[in-house]
Structure formats: C-alpha cells, structure tokens
PDB file of C-alpha atoms in Angstrom:
ATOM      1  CA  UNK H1174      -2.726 -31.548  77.147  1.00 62.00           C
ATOM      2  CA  UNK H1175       0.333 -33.664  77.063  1.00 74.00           C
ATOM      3  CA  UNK H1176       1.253 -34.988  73.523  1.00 77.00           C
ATOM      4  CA  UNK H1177       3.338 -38.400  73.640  1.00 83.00           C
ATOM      5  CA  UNK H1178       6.096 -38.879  71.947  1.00 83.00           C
ATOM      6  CA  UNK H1179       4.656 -41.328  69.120  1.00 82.00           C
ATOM      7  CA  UNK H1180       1.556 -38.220  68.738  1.00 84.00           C
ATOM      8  CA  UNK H1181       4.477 -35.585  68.143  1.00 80.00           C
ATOM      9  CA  UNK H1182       6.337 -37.505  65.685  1.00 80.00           C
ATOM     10  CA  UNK H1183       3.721 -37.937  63.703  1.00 80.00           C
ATOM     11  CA  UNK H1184       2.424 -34.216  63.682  1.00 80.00           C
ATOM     12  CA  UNK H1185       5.738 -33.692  62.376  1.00 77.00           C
ATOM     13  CA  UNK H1186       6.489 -36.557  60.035  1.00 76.00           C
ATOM     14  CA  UNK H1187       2.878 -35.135  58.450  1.00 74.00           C
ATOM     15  CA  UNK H1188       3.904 -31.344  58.362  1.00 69.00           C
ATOM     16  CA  UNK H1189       7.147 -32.060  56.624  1.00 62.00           C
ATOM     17  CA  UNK H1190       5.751 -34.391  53.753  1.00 59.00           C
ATOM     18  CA  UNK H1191       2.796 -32.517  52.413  1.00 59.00           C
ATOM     19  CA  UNK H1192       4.326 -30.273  49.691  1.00 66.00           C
ATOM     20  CA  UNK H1193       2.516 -27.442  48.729  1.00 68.00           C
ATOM     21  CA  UNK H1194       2.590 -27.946  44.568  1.00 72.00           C
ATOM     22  CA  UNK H1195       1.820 -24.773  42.574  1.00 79.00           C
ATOM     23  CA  UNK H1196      -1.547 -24.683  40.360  1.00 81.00           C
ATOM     24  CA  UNK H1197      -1.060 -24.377  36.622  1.00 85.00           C
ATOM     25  CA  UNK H1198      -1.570 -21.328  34.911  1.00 90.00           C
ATOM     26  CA  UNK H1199      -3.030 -21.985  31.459  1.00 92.00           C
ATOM     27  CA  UNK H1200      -2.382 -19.034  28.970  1.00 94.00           C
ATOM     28  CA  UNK H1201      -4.872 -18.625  26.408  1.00 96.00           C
ATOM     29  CA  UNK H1202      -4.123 -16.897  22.942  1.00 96.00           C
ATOM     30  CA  UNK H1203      -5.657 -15.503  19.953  1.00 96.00           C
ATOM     31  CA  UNK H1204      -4.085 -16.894  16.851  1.00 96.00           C
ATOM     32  CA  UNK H1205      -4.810 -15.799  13.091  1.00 96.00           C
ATOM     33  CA  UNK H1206      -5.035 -19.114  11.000  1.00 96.00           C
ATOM     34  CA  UNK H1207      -5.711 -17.966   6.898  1.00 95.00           C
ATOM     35  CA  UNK H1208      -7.436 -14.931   8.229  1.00 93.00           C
ATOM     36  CA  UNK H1209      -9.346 -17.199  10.822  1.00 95.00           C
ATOM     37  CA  UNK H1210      -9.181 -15.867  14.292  1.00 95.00           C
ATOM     38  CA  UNK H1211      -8.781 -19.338  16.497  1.00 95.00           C
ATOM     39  CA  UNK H1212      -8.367 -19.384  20.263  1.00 95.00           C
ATOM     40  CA  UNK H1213      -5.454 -21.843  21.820  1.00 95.00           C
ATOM     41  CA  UNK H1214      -4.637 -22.316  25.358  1.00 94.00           C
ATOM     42  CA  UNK H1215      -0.808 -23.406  26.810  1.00 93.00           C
ATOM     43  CA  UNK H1216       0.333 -24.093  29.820  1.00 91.00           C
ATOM     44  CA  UNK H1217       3.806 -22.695  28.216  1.00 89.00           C
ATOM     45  CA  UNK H1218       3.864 -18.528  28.154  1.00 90.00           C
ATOM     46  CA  UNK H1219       5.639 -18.783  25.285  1.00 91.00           C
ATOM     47  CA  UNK H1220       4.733 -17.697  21.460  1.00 92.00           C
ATOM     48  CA  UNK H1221       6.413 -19.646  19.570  1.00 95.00           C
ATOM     49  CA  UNK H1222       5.008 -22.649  21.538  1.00 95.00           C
ATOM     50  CA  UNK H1223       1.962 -21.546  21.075  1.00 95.00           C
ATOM     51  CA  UNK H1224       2.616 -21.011  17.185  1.00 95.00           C
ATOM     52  CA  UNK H1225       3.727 -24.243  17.072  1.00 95.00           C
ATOM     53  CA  UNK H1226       0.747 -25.729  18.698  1.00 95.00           C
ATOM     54  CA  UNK H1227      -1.264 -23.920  15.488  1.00 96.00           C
ATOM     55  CA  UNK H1228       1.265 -25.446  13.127  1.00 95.00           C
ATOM     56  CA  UNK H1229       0.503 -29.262  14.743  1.00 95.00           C
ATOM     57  CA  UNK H1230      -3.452 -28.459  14.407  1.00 95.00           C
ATOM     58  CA  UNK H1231      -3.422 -27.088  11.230  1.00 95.00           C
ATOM     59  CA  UNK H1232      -0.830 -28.365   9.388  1.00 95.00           C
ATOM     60  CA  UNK H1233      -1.825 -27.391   5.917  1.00 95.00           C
ATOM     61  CA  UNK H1234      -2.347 -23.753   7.214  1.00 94.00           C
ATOM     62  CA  UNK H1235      -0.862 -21.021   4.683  1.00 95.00           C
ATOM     63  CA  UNK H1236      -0.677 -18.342   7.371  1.00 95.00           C
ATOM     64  CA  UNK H1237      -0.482 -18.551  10.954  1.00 95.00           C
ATOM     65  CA  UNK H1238      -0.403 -15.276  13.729  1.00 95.00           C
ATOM     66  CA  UNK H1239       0.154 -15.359  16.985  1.00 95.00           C
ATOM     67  CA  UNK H1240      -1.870 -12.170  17.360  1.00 94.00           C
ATOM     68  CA  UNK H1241      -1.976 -11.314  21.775  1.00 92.00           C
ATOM     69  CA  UNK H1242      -2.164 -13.188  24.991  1.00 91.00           C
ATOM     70  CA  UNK H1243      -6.537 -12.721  26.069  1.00 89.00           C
ATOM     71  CA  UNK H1244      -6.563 -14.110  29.002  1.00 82.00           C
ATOM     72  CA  UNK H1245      -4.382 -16.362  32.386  1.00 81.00           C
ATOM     73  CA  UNK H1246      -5.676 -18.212  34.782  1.00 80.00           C
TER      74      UNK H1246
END
C-alpha cells in the first residue's frame, strides 16, 4: 500500500507528540500519633514528608512516629 506524503507526516507528527508520562507511585505509611497507629499515604518517599503530613493533620499531637513504609503502588 502506498502511503502519501500528507498520511506519513501525520503518522509521524502523532508518534513524536504522545509522551509516555510515568504513573504515580503512592507510598503508604504507618505512623504512631499519641500511641495511635494511623495510616498516611504520599506520593513523596520521604519520612520526614510524611511526618510532616502527621504534624499538618494533627497539629495538637504530643507524639508523632513514623514507624515503616506498608505498602507502594
């Protein structure tokens, strides 16, 4: 089959614009709040972020502990 010219360009105008974006990966955490245990997820894999996230929640929390990572997907 013989593709004109018009056809061609826009097979490749199409292949070169589509970007393939990554999916998120949400990190979910168990976190001791006054001897409380709390799940909270993050998109960030970070701990302190995460302990931070506790501290906006609860902000008259005595005790917050960022205790392990349960689960990613």
């Amino acid at each position: 089959m013989i593709k004109t010219i018009k056809e061609l360009l826009i097979e490749w105008w199409v292949e070169n614009t589509t970007t393939r974006m990554p999916l998120p990966t949400i990190y979910t955490y168990e976190v001791n709040v006054d001897g409380k245990i709390i799940h909270i997820e993050s998109m960030s894999r970070s701990r302190m972020y995460v302990h931070y996230k506790a501290r906006r929640k609860y902000p008259t929390a005595k005790y917050i502990r960022v205790i392990n990572q349960t689960k990613t997907y």
